[in-house]
mmCIF file of C-alpha atoms in Angstrom:
data_model
loop_
_atom_site.group_PDB
_atom_site.id
_atom_site.type_symbol
_atom_site.label_atom_id
_atom_site.label_comp_id
_atom_site.label_asym_id
_atom_site.label_seq_id
_atom_site.Cartn_x
_atom_site.Cartn_y
_atom_site.Cartn_z
ATOM 1 C CA GLY A 1 84.439 161.696 108.604
ATOM 2 C CA GLN A 2 80.996 160.278 108.141
ATOM 3 C CA ASN A 3 79.861 157.822 105.475
ATOM 4 C CA ILE A 4 76.306 156.529 105.239
ATOM 5 C CA ASP A 5 75.217 154.080 102.529
ATOM 6 C CA GLN A 6 71.745 152.917 101.583
ATOM 7 C CA PRO A 7 70.257 151.538 98.364
ATOM 8 C CA THR A 8 69.047 154.144 95.907
ATOM 9 C CA GLU A 9 65.796 152.505 94.884
ATOM 10 C CA MET A 10 63.577 149.622 95.933
ATOM 11 C CA THR A 11 60.256 148.266 94.711
ATOM 12 C CA ALA A 12 57.857 146.140 96.741
ATOM 13 C CA THR A 13 54.304 144.856 96.463
ATOM 14 C CA GLU A 14 51.343 146.128 98.431
ATOM 15 C CA GLY A 15 50.795 143.988 101.529
ATOM 16 C CA ALA A 16 54.343 142.653 101.532
ATOM 17 C CA ILE A 17 57.303 143.315 103.849
ATOM 18 C CA VAL A 18 60.337 145.327 102.801
ATOM 19 C CA GLN A 19 63.678 145.857 104.540
ATOM 20 C CA ILE A 20 65.766 148.947 103.805
ATOM 21 C CA ASN A 21 69.378 148.632 104.887
ATOM 22 C CA CYS A 22 71.756 151.343 106.013
ATOM 23 C CA THR A 23 75.447 150.993 106.759
ATOM 24 C CA TYR A 24 77.511 153.727 108.304
ATOM 25 C CA GLN A 25 81.033 154.653 109.272
ATOM 26 C CA THR A 26 81.179 157.487 111.705
ATOM 27 C CA SER A 27 83.325 158.887 114.458
ATOM 28 C CA GLY A 28 81.677 159.514 117.789
ATOM 29 C CA PHE A 29 78.434 157.698 116.979
ATOM 30 C CA ASN A 30 75.505 158.880 119.082
ATOM 31 C CA GLY A 31 72.340 157.547 117.465
ATOM 32 C CA LEU A 32 70.608 156.601 114.238
ATOM 33 C CA PHE A 33 67.379 158.048 112.884
ATOM 34 C CA TRP A 34 65.052 157.055 110.075
ATOM 35 C CA TYR A 35 62.934 159.650 108.309
ATOM 36 C CA GLN A 36 60.241 159.352 105.668
ATOM 37 C CA GLN A 37 59.941 161.970 102.950
ATOM 38 C CA HIS A 38 57.141 162.121 100.419
ATOM 39 C CA ALA A 39 57.851 164.035 97.229
ATOM 40 C CA GLY A 40 57.647 167.773 97.832
ATOM 41 C CA GLU A 41 57.132 167.389 101.562
ATOM 42 C CA ALA A 42 59.171 167.694 104.743
ATOM 43 C CA PRO A 43 61.048 164.682 106.092
ATOM 44 C CA THR A 44 59.104 163.239 109.020
ATOM 45 C CA PHE A 45 60.510 161.261 111.925
ATOM 46 C CA LEU A 46 59.997 157.494 111.924
ATOM 47 C CA SER A 47 62.355 155.993 114.483
ATOM 48 C CA TYR A 48 65.425 156.492 116.630
ATOM 49 C CA ASN A 49 67.921 153.857 117.769
ATOM 50 C CA VAL A 50 70.711 154.528 120.205
ATOM 51 C CA LEU A 51 71.190 151.028 121.623
ATOM 52 C CA ASP A 52 71.563 147.731 119.779
ATOM 53 C CA GLY A 53 68.371 145.906 119.021
ATOM 54 C CA LEU A 54 64.961 146.270 117.517
ATOM 55 C CA GLU A 55 62.561 149.167 118.044
ATOM 56 C CA GLU A 56 59.000 148.466 116.962
ATOM 57 C CA LYS A 57 56.350 151.062 116.241
ATOM 58 C CA GLY A 58 53.241 149.743 114.557
ATOM 59 C CA ARG A 59 54.002 148.614 111.003
ATOM 60 C CA PHE A 60 57.500 150.081 111.197
ATOM 61 C CA SER A 61 60.506 148.588 112.991
ATOM 62 C CA SER A 62 64.133 149.659 113.072
ATOM 63 C CA PHE A 63 67.167 147.640 114.035
ATOM 64 C CA LEU A 64 70.649 148.763 115.039
ATOM 65 C CA SER A 65 73.968 146.974 115.421
ATOM 66 C CA ARG A 66 76.586 149.465 116.554
ATOM 67 C CA SER A 67 79.452 146.962 116.317
ATOM 68 C CA LYS A 68 78.628 146.301 112.655
ATOM 69 C CA GLY A 69 77.718 149.887 111.764
ATOM 70 C CA TYR A 70 74.436 148.589 110.409
ATOM 71 C CA SER A 71 70.760 149.418 110.647
ATOM 72 C CA TYR A 72 67.627 148.445 108.815
ATOM 73 C CA LEU A 73 64.095 149.765 108.585
ATOM 74 C CA LEU A 74 61.408 147.123 108.251
ATOM 75 C CA LEU A 75 58.025 148.046 106.813
ATOM 76 C CA LYS A 76 55.238 145.485 107.156
ATOM 77 C CA GLU A 77 51.854 145.235 105.418
ATOM 78 C CA LEU A 78 52.948 147.730 102.807
ATOM 79 C CA GLN A 79 50.425 150.296 101.662
ATOM 80 C CA MET A 80 50.487 152.462 98.537
ATOM 81 C CA LYS A 81 50.985 155.528 100.737
ATOM 82 C CA ASP A 82 54.322 154.082 101.902
ATOM 83 C CA SER A 83 55.796 155.022 98.521
ATOM 84 C CA ALA A 84 58.326 157.637 99.577
ATOM 85 C CA SER A 85 61.994 158.248 100.172
ATOM 86 C CA TYR A 86 63.437 156.790 103.379
ATOM 87 C CA LEU A 87 66.387 158.613 104.871
ATOM 88 C CA CYS A 88 68.913 157.090 107.237
ATOM 89 C CA ALA A 89 70.703 159.638 109.410
ATOM 90 C CA VAL A 90 73.439 159.331 111.989
ATOM 91 C CA THR A 91 74.191 161.778 114.786
ATOM 92 C CA SER A 92 77.516 162.222 116.461
ATOM 93 C CA ASN A 93 78.308 163.126 120.029
ATOM 94 C CA THR A 94 80.101 166.266 118.910
ATOM 95 C CA GLY A 95 77.067 168.348 118.107
ATOM 96 C CA ASN A 96 73.501 168.742 116.940
ATOM 97 C CA GLN A 97 74.096 167.654 113.382
ATOM 98 C CA PHE A 98 72.608 164.888 111.282
ATOM 99 C CA TYR A 99 74.635 163.053 108.656
ATOM 100 C CA PHE A 100 72.234 161.734 106.067
ATOM 101 C CA GLY A 101 72.481 159.016 103.503
ATOM 102 C CA THR A 102 71.251 159.816 100.020
ATOM 103 C CA GLY A 103 67.924 158.144 100.748
ATOM 104 C CA THR A 104 66.137 155.074 99.411
ATOM 105 C CA SER A 105 63.226 155.706 97.069
ATOM 106 C CA LEU A 106 60.610 153.027 97.747
ATOM 107 C CA THR A 107 57.877 152.344 95.214
ATOM 108 C CA VAL A 108 54.947 150.211 96.313
ATOM 109 C CA ILE A 109 53.127 148.530 93.443
ATOM 110 C CA PRO A 110 49.668 146.921 93.493
ATOM 111 C CA LYS B 1 50.673 173.742 116.789
ATOM 112 C CA ALA B 2 52.135 175.376 113.703
ATOM 113 C CA GLY B 3 55.038 173.569 112.116
ATOM 114 C CA VAL B 4 58.275 174.888 110.690
ATOM 115 C CA THR B 5 57.478 177.457 108.008
ATOM 116 C CA GLN B 6 59.797 178.157 105.122
ATOM 117 C CA THR B 7 59.302 180.921 102.603
ATOM 118 C CA PRO B 8 59.160 181.151 99.713
ATOM 119 C CA ARG B 9 58.276 177.601 98.598
ATOM 120 C CA TYR B 10 59.658 178.075 95.109
ATOM 121 C CA LEU B 11 62.213 180.466 93.713
ATOM 122 C CA ILE B 12 63.868 180.954 90.338
ATOM 123 C CA LYS B 13 67.032 183.025 90.159
ATOM 124 C CA THR B 14 69.633 183.819 87.562
ATOM 125 C CA ARG B 15 73.258 182.797 87.875
ATOM 126 C CA GLY B 16 75.226 185.493 89.662
ATOM 127 C CA GLN B 17 72.295 186.822 91.675
ATOM 128 C CA GLN B 18 71.865 186.424 95.386
ATOM 129 C CA VAL B 19 68.957 184.941 97.313
ATOM 130 C CA THR B 20 67.615 185.011 100.867
ATOM 131 C CA LEU B 21 65.509 182.195 102.293
ATOM 132 C CA SER B 22 63.505 182.383 105.496
ATOM 133 C CA CYS B 23 62.672 179.848 108.190
ATOM 134 C CA SER B 24 60.266 180.329 111.095
ATOM 135 C CA PRO B 25 60.697 177.594 113.704
ATOM 136 C CA ILE B 26 58.035 175.975 115.830
ATOM 137 C CA SER B 27 57.050 178.265 118.684
ATOM 138 C CA GLY B 28 59.448 177.705 121.580
ATOM 139 C CA HIS B 29 62.137 176.124 119.444
ATOM 140 C CA ARG B 30 65.390 178.043 119.631
ATOM 141 C CA SER B 31 67.672 175.878 117.527
ATOM 142 C CA VAL B 32 67.510 176.086 113.726
ATOM 143 C CA SER B 33 69.558 174.074 111.236
ATOM 144 C CA TRP B 34 69.749 174.330 107.466
ATOM 145 C CA TYR B 35 70.311 171.558 104.916
ATOM 146 C CA GLN B 36 70.735 171.400 101.166
ATOM 147 C CA GLN B 37 69.061 168.452 99.448
ATOM 148 C CA THR B 38 70.029 167.332 95.946
ATOM 149 C CA PRO B 39 69.313 164.007 94.217
ATOM 150 C CA GLY B 40 72.936 162.959 94.051
ATOM 151 C CA GLN B 41 74.142 164.146 97.453
ATOM 152 C CA GLY B 42 71.114 163.752 99.684
ATOM 153 C CA LEU B 43 70.776 166.116 102.624
ATOM 154 C CA GLN B 44 73.942 167.990 103.448
ATOM 155 C CA PHE B 45 74.332 170.101 106.562
ATOM 156 C CA LEU B 46 74.833 173.820 106.028
ATOM 157 C CA PHE B 47 74.784 175.394 109.488
ATOM 158 C CA GLU B 48 73.094 175.463 112.865
ATOM 159 C CA TYR B 49 72.016 178.435 114.950
ATOM 160 C CA PHE B 50 71.052 178.650 118.598
ATOM 161 C CA SER B 51 70.326 181.839 120.512
ATOM 162 C CA GLU B 52 71.411 183.960 117.540
ATOM 163 C CA THR B 53 74.834 182.284 117.420
ATOM 164 C CA GLN B 54 76.162 179.981 114.745
ATOM 165 C CA ARG B 55 77.199 176.819 116.582
ATOM 166 C CA ASN B 56 78.170 174.558 113.733
ATOM 167 C CA LYS B 57 78.930 174.904 110.049
ATOM 168 C CA GLY B 58 79.099 172.375 107.239
ATOM 169 C CA ASN B 59 81.540 172.177 104.386
ATOM 170 C CA PHE B 60 80.084 174.808 102.080
ATOM 171 C CA PRO B 61 81.796 177.842 100.502
ATOM 172 C CA GLY B 62 81.583 181.276 102.066
ATOM 173 C CA ARG B 63 78.879 182.256 99.556
ATOM 174 C CA PHE B 64 76.486 180.487 101.915
ATOM 175 C CA SER B 65 75.728 182.405 105.069
ATOM 176 C CA GLY B 66 72.992 182.645 107.618
ATOM 177 C CA ARG B 67 71.763 184.384 110.695
ATOM 178 C CA GLN B 68 69.228 184.006 113.455
ATOM 179 C CA PHE B 69 67.111 186.716 114.988
ATOM 180 C CA SER B 70 66.053 187.218 118.608
ATOM 181 C CA ASN B 71 62.672 185.612 117.871
ATOM 182 C CA SER B 72 64.552 182.484 116.634
ATOM 183 C CA ARG B 73 63.557 183.036 113.022
ATOM 184 C CA SER B 74 66.454 182.331 110.703
ATOM 185 C CA GLU B 75 67.526 183.365 107.236
ATOM 186 C CA MET B 76 70.100 181.949 104.919
ATOM 187 C CA ASN B 77 71.702 183.838 102.084
ATOM 188 C CA VAL B 78 73.473 182.567 98.999
ATOM 189 C CA SER B 79 75.461 185.117 97.017
ATOM 190 C CA THR B 80 76.766 184.852 93.459
ATOM 191 C CA LEU B 81 74.478 181.958 92.630
ATOM 192 C CA GLU B 82 75.776 179.075 90.558
ATOM 193 C CA LEU B 83 73.817 176.496 88.589
ATOM 194 C CA GLY B 84 74.914 173.856 91.098
ATOM 195 C CA ASP B 85 73.123 175.690 93.881
ATOM 196 C CA SER B 86 69.815 174.485 92.476
ATOM 197 C CA ALA B 87 68.397 172.347 95.259
ATOM 198 C CA LEU B 88 65.766 171.961 97.926
ATOM 199 C CA TYR B 89 66.807 173.912 101.011
ATOM 200 C CA LEU B 90 65.369 172.522 104.217
ATOM 201 C CA CYS B 91 65.435 173.971 107.666
ATOM 202 C CA ALA B 92 64.741 172.105 110.883
ATOM 203 C CA SER B 93 64.047 173.366 114.366
ATOM 204 C CA SER B 94 64.308 171.893 117.831
ATOM 205 C CA LEU B 95 64.041 173.121 121.395
ATOM 206 C CA ASN B 96 67.803 173.220 121.797
ATOM 207 C CA PRO B 97 70.889 171.728 120.130
ATOM 208 C CA ARG B 98 70.633 168.473 122.101
ATOM 209 C CA ASP B 99 66.944 167.934 121.345
ATOM 210 C CA LEU B 100 67.539 165.624 118.372
ATOM 211 C CA TYR B 101 64.383 163.648 119.108
ATOM 212 C CA GLY B 102 62.283 166.750 118.618
ATOM 213 C CA TYR B 103 63.937 167.775 115.360
ATOM 214 C CA THR B 104 61.207 168.947 112.953
ATOM 215 C CA PHE B 105 61.738 169.808 109.305
ATOM 216 C CA GLY B 106 59.985 172.376 107.193
ATOM 217 C CA SER B 107 58.769 171.580 103.671
ATOM 218 C CA GLY B 108 61.664 173.456 102.138
ATOM 219 C CA THR B 109 62.344 176.105 99.527
ATOM 220 C CA ARG B 110 62.929 174.799 96.010
ATOM 221 C CA LEU B 111 65.595 177.025 94.433
ATOM 222 C CA THR B 112 66.236 176.828 90.713
ATOM 223 C CA VAL B 113 69.194 178.724 89.273
ATOM 224 C CA VAL B 114 69.074 179.353 85.526
#
């Protein structure tokens, strides 16, 4: 089976750095994705990790440790528009299917 | 290019009725997947279609069904609606089943069952 855990809610201050953690237990791990979803909108792709290490893309970075079943999404220089839900999703090597966590609702305050 | 289009955006149905939701993928995308999103459960996989064939199915009752047409457009149907079926239904398209990097979601259909 698949089990993905992430915190339900987080609050951070504009301009600060926030780290959203995701732990997973999965059979046949293939890769890990992070998506951003604003209220009432489609989830949009942020990052993809298949190998251990850090992937950096502008203000967003994602880290993966396959041996620990652990990933985090790092958001730097937080902006008000970063208030959204952040979804961690794992894919398996058995098919085109994402297993999602319940999402972390991030609120950025002034 | 146009994104993934889901219709309708909002829907209110009565318990016991049935409902059909539509998803038009990005032009050229032949794989379509459906997810149910609820606050407590997050996104849960319903099924995946490629070339008009269901390739994968999640753990949902038989009341949930779907199909894909030759133009890659997909529909999902829920019969005998229950209050617990109230959710945001998202579809996602990609070029093919292995194109996970190109997975693109639509904005969803918000179904409310009363």
